[in-house]
Coordinates of C-alpha atoms in Angstrom, one line a residue:
X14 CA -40.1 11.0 29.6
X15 CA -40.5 11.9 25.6
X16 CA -43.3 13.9 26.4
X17 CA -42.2 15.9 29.3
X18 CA -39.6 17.1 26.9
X19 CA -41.7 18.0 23.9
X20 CA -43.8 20.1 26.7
X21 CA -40.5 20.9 28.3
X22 CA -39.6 22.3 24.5
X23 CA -42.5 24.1 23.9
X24 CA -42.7 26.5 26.9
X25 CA -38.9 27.5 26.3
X26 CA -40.1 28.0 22.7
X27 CA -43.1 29.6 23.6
X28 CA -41.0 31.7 26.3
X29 CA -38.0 32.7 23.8
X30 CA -41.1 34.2 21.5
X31 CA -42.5 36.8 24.0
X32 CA -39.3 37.9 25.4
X33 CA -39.4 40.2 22.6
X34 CA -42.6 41.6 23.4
X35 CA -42.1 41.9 27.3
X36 CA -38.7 43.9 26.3
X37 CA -41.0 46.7 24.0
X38 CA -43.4 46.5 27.1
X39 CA -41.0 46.9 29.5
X40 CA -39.0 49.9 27.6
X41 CA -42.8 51.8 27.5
X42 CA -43.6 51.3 31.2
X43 CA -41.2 52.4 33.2
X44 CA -42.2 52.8 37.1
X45 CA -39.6 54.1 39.6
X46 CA -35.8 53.6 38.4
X47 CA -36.3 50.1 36.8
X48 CA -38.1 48.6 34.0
X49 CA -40.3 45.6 34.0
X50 CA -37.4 43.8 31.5
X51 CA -35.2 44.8 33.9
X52 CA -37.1 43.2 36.9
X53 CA -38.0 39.6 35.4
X54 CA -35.2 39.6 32.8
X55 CA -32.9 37.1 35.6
X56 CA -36.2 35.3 36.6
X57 CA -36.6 34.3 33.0
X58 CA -32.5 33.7 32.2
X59 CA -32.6 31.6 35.0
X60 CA -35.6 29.6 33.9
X61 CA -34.9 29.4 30.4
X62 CA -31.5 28.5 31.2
X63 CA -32.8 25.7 33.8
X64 CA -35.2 24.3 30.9
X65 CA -32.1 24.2 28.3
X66 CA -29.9 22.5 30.5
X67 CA -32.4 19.8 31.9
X68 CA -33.0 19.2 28.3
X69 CA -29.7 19.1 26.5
X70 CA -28.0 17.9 29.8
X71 CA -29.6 13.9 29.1
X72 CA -29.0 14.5 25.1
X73 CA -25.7 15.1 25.7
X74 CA -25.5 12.2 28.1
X75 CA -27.0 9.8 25.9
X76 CA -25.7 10.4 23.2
X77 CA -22.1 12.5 22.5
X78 CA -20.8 11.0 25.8
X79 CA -22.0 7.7 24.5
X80 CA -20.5 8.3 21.3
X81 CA -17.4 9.3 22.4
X82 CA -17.2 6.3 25.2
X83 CA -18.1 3.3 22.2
X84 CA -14.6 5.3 19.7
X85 CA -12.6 5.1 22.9
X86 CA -13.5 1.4 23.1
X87 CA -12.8 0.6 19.4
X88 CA -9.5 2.7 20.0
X89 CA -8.6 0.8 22.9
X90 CA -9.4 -2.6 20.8
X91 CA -7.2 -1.3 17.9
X92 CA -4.3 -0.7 20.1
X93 CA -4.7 -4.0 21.4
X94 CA -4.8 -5.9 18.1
X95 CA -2.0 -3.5 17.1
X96 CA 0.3 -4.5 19.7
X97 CA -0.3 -8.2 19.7
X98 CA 0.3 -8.5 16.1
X99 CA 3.2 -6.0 15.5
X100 CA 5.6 -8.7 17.6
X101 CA 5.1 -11.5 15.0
X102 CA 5.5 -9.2 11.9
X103 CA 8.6 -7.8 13.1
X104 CA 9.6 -11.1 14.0
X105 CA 8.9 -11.9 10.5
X106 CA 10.3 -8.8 9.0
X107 CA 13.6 -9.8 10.3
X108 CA 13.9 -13.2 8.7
X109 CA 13.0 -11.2 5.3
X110 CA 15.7 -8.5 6.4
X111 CA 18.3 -10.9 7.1
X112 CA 17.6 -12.7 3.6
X113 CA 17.3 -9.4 1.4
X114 CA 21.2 -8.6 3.5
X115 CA 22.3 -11.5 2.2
X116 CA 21.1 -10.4 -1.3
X117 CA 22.0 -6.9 -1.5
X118 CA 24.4 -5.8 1.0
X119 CA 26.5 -9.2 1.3
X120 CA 26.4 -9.2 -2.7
X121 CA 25.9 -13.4 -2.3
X122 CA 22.6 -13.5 -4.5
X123 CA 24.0 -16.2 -6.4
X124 CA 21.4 -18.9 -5.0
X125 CA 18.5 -17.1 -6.8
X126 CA 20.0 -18.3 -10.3
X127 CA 18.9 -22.2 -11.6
X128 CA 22.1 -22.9 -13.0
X129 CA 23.5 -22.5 -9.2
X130 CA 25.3 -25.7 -7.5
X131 CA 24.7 -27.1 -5.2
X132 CA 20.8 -27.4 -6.9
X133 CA 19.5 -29.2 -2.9
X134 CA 21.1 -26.0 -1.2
X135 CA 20.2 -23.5 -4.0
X136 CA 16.5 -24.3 -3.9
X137 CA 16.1 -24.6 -0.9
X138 CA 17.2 -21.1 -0.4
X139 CA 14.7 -19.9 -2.9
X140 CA 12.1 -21.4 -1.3
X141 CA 12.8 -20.3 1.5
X142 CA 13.1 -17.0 0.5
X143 CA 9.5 -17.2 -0.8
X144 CA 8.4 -18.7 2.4
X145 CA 9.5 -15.5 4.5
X146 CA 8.2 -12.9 2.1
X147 CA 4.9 -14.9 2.3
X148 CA 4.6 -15.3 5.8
X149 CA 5.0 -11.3 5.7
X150 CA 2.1 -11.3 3.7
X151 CA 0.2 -13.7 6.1
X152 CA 1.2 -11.2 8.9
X153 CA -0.1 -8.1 7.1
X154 CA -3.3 -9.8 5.9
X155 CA -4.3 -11.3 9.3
X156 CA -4.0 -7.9 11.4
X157 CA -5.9 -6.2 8.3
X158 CA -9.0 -9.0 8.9
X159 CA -8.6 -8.4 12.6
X160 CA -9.1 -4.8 12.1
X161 CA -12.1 -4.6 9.3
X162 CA -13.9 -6.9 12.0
X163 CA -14.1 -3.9 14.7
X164 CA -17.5 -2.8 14.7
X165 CA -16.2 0.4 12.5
X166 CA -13.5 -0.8 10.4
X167 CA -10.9 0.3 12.7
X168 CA -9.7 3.6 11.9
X169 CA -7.1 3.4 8.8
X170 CA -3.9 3.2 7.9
X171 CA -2.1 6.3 9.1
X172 CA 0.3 5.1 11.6
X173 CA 4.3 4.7 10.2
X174 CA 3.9 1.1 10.8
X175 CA 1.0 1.4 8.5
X176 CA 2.5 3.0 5.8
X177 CA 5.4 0.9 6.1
X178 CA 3.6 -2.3 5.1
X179 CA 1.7 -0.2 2.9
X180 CA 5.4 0.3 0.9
X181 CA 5.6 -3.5 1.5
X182 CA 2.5 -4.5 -0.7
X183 CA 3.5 -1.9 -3.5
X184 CA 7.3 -2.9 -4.0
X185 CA 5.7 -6.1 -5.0
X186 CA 2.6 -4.8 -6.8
X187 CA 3.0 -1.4 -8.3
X188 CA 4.7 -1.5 -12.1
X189 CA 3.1 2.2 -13.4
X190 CA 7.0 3.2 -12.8
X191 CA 7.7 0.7 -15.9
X192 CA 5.4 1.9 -18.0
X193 CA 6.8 5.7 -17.4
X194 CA 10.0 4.3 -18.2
X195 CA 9.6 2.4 -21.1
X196 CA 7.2 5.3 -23.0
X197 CA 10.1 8.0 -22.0
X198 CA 13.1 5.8 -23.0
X199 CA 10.9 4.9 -26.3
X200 CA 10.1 8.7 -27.0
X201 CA 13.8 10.0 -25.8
X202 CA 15.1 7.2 -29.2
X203 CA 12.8 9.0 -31.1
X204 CA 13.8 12.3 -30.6
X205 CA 10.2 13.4 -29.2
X206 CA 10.1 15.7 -26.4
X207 CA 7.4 14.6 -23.3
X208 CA 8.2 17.4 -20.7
X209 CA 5.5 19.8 -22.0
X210 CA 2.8 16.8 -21.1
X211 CA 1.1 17.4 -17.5
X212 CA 2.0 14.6 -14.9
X213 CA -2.0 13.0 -15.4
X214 CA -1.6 13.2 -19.5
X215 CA 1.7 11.4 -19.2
X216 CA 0.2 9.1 -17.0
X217 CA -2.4 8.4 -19.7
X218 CA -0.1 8.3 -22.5
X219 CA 1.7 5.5 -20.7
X220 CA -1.0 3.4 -19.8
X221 CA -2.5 4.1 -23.7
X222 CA 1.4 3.5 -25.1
X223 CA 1.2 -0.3 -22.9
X224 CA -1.9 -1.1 -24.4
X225 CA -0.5 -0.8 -27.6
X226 CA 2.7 -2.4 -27.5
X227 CA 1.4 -5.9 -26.5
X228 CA -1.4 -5.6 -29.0
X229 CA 1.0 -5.3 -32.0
X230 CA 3.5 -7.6 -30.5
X231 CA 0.8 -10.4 -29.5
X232 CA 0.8 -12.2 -26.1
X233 CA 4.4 -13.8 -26.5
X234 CA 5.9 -11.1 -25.1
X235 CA 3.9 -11.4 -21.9
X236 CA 5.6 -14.9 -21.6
X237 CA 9.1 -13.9 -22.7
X238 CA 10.1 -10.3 -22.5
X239 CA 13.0 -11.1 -25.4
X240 CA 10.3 -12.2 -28.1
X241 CA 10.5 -8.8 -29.4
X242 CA 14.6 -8.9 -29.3
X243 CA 14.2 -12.6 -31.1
X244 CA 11.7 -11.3 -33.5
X245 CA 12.6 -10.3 -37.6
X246 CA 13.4 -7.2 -38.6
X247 CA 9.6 -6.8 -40.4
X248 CA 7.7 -7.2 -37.4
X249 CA 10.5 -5.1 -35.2
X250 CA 9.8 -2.2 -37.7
X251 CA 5.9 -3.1 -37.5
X252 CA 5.7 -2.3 -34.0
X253 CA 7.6 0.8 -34.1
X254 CA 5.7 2.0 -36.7
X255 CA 2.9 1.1 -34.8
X256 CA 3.7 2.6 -31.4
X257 CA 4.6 5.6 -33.9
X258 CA 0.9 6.4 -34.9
X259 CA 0.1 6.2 -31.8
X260 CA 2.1 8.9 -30.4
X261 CA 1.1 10.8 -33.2
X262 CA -2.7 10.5 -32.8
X263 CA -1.6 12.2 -29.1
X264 CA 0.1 15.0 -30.7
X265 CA 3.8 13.9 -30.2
X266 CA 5.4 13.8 -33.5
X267 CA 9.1 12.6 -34.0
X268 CA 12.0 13.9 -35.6
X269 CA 13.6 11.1 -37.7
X270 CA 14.1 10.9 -40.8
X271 CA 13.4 6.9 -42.5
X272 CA 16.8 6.1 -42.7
X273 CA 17.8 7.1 -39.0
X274 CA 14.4 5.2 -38.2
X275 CA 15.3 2.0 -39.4
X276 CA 19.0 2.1 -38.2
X277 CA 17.2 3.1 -34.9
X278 CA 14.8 0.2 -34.6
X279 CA 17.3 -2.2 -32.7
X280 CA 17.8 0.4 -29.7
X281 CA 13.7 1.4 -30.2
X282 CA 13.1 -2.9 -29.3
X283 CA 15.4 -2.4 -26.4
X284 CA 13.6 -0.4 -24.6
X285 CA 10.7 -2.4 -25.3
X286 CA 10.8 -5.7 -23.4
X287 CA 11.1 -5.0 -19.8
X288 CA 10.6 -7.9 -17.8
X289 CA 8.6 -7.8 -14.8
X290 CA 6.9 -10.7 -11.8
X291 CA 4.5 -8.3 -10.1
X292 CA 2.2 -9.7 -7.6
X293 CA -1.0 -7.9 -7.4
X294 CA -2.8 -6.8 -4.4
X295 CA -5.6 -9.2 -4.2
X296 CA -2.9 -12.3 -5.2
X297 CA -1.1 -10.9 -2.6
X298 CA -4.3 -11.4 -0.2
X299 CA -4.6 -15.0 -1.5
X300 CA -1.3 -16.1 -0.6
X301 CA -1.9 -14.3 3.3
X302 CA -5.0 -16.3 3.1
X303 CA -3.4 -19.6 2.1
X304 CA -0.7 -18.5 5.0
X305 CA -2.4 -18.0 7.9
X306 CA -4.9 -20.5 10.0
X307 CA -7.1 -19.9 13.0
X308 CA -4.8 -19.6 16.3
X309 CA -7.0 -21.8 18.7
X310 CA -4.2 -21.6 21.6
X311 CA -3.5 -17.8 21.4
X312 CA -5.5 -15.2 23.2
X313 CA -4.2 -12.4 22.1
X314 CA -4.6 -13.5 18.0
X315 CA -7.2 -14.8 16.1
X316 CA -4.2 -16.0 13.3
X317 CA -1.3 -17.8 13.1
X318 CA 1.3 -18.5 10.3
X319 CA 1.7 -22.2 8.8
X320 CA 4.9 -23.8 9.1
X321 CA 7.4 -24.0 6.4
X322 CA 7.0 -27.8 5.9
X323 CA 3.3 -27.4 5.5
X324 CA 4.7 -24.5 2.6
X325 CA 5.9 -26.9 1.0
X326 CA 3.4 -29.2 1.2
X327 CA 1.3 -26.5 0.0
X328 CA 3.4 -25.6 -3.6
X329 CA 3.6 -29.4 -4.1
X330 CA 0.1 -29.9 -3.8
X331 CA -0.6 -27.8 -6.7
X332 CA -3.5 -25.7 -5.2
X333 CA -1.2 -22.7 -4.6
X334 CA -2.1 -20.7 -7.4
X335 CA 0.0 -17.8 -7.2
X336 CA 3.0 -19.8 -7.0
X337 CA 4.1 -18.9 -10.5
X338 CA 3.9 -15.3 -10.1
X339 CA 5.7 -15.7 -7.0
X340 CA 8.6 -17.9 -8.1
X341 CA 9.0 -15.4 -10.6
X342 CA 9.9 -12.4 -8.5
X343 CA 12.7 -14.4 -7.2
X344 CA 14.2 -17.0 -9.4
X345 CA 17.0 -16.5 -11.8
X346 CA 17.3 -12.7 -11.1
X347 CA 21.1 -12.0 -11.9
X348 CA 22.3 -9.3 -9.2
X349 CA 26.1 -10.1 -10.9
X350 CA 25.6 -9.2 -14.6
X351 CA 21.9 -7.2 -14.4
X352 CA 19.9 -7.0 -17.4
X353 CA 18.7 -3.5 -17.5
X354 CA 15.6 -4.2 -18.9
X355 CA 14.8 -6.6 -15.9
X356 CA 12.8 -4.7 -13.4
X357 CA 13.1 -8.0 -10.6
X358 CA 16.6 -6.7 -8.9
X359 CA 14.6 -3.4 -8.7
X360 CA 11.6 -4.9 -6.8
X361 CA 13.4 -6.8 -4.7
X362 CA 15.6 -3.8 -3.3
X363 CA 12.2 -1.8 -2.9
X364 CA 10.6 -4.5 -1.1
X365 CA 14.2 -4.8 1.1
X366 CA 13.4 -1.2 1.9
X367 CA 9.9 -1.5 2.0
X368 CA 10.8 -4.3 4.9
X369 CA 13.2 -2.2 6.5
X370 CA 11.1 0.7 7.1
X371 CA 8.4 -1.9 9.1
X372 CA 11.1 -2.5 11.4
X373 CA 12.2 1.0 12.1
X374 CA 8.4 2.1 12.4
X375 CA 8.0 -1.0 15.0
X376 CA 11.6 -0.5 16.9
X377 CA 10.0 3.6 16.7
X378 CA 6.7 2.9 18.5
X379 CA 7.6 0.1 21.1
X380 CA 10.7 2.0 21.8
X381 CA 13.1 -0.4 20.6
X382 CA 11.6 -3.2 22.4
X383 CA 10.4 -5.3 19.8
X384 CA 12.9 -5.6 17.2
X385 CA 16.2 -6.9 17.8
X386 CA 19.2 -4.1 17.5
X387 CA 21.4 -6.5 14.9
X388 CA 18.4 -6.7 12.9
X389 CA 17.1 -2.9 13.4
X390 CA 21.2 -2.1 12.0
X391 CA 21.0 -4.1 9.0
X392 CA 17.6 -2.5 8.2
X393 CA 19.1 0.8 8.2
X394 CA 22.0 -0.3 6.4
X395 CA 19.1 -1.1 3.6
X396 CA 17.8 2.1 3.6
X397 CA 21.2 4.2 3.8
X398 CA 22.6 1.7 0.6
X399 CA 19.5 2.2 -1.6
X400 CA 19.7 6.1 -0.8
X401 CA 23.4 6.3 -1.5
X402 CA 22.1 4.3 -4.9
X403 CA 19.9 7.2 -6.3
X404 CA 22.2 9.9 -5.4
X405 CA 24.9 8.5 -7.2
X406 CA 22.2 7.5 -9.8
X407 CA 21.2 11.3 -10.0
X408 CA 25.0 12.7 -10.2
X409 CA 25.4 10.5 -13.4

């Protein structure tokens, strides 16, 4: 077959070569009222044309319908996997939902803090809070292995549901929008003007300005973000020197004079010691990993989620790593007197939202059918509260 269309190839070849010449012929030879070009010009259309299309006719067979049949496959097996998994994480969503309510709209956050009573009921509450926000993270890591084992990958994240639990994973891993902050605030105490610098030298600046700050003020403010608050007047005025020089090796000089410098350190620490509990993207994937187990009863999944008493087995064990981290983003953030160089409150209402916009992308694509409406309302509630917070933010 192969070599029939190599000969098959070469006579169309051969053929598209001498048309030229037959045409010049044909032009010079003229008998009667029509050419010879004129006379075997269909003969040869229709042969070439018969050659092409027996040729290209199996190639295109074999290989773009082929093509196009195995992507309709994979699409078909996405969807699939897509709609079997986006019941359980909206299931899930809601419990988070409900919770992050509780926190933010009901204003009853008080459970997060240590010093609450009862301590049984209190902790319990935080651990349950952890609990849903992990089995989230179960959810969103076992439809990502599901996908990355189609024989392409699957085909991305571009759906809304998508780029929902993409705003999911960042409210709990993304801190560059402290570092901004804290270089501004730092350069606005100063007196040093940052608007001329382009978005990307900013950017730099912050990341260079972070670097910095914990290598003059040691690792202790990694454990405690007061240490620099707590530490003597020398070593407050060392590290604003220090963070000085630095802006000045970038071009950006201030405009205080000593005395106002000194008198100024106090408000220069302040903006300093931001205290963060971020929870990175690949701890994030360890603590889906440590969530999920193989589903050996479900046909539609691969995963399921542990239970909450095997959680809890789990933290006691000691083998959860990321536990830390993770009791961190919750416990002992104060919602009723906020310290505004704690960044927790602020991560917990992004990841409220983050959650919230899962469930309107689900309730969006299954036409309302897989979240339930109390739960859908309270979402939106989220979202309409955190935007009525930044415009009143921007007015002030």
């Amino acid at each position: 077959m192969i070599i029939r269309r190599k000969w098959c190839l070469l006579f169309v070849t051969f053929w598209l070569l001498m048309l030229p010449k037959h045409a010049a012929l044909a032009q010079t030879t003229l008998t009667g009222s029509k050419s010879i070009f004129e006379i075997w010009m269909p003969a040869v259309a229709a042969l070439v044309g018969g050659l092409i299309s027996g040729i290209l006719g199996p190639l295109l067979k074999d290989v773009v319908i082929q093509r196009w049949n195995e992507r309709r496959a994979d699409k078909k097996l996405q969807d699939q996997i897509e709609r079997s998994y986006f019941a359980p994480i909206s299931a899930s969503a809601e419990k988070v939902i409900w919770r992050m309510s509780e926190i933010i709209l009901e204003k009853r956050a008080h459970f997060l803090l240590l010093k609450t009573c009862p301590r049984n009921f209190s902790q319990y509450k935080r651990i349950s809070t952890l609990y849903r926000i992990a089995a989230l993270l179960g959810w969103i890591r076992a439809i990502s292995l599901e996908l990355s084992a189609l024989p392409r990958g699957g085909f991305g994240a571009t759906s809304p549901v998508f780029k929902a639990l993409a705003k999911v994973q960042s409210a709990l891993a993304d801190g560059h929008g402290v570092e901004k902050r804290r270089v501004r605030s730092f350069c606005t105490g100063c007196g040093i003007d940052v608007s001329t610098l382009t978005e990307s030298q900013f950017a730099s600046l912050a990341a260079s300005f972070e670097v910095a700050m914990y290598a003059l003020a040691t690792d202790e403010l990694r454990k405690n973000h007061h240490h620099l608050v707590d530490s003597t007047t020398l070593q407050q005025e060392f590290v604003c020197r220090g963070l000085l020089k630095l802006l000045e090796d970038h071009g950006l000089n201030h405009s205080l004079e000593d005395q106002k410098f000194l008198s100024s350190i106090p408000s220069l620490i302040g903006f300093l010691g931001y205290r963060e509990a971020l929870i990175y993207r690949e701890w994030q994937d360890a603590i889906g990993d440590a969530m999920i187990v193989k589903d050996e009863l479900s046909t539609a999944r691969r995963y399921r989620i542990i239970g909450f008493e095997e959680f809890e087995r789990l933290i006691a064990s000691g083998t959860f790593n990321w536990i830390e981290p993770f009791r961190e983003f919750i416990e002992d953030v104060d919602f009723e007197t906020p310290d505004l160089t704690d960044e927790r409150p602020k991560h917990l209402r992004d990841l409220a939202e983050g959650v919230a916009a899962v469930l309107v992308a689900i309730s969006d694509s299954s036409q309302g059918e897989l979240v339930n409406p109390e739960a859908l309302k309270r979402a939106r509630q989220i979202l309409g509260s955190r935007h009525s917070d930044k415009n009143s933010m921007s007015v002030t």
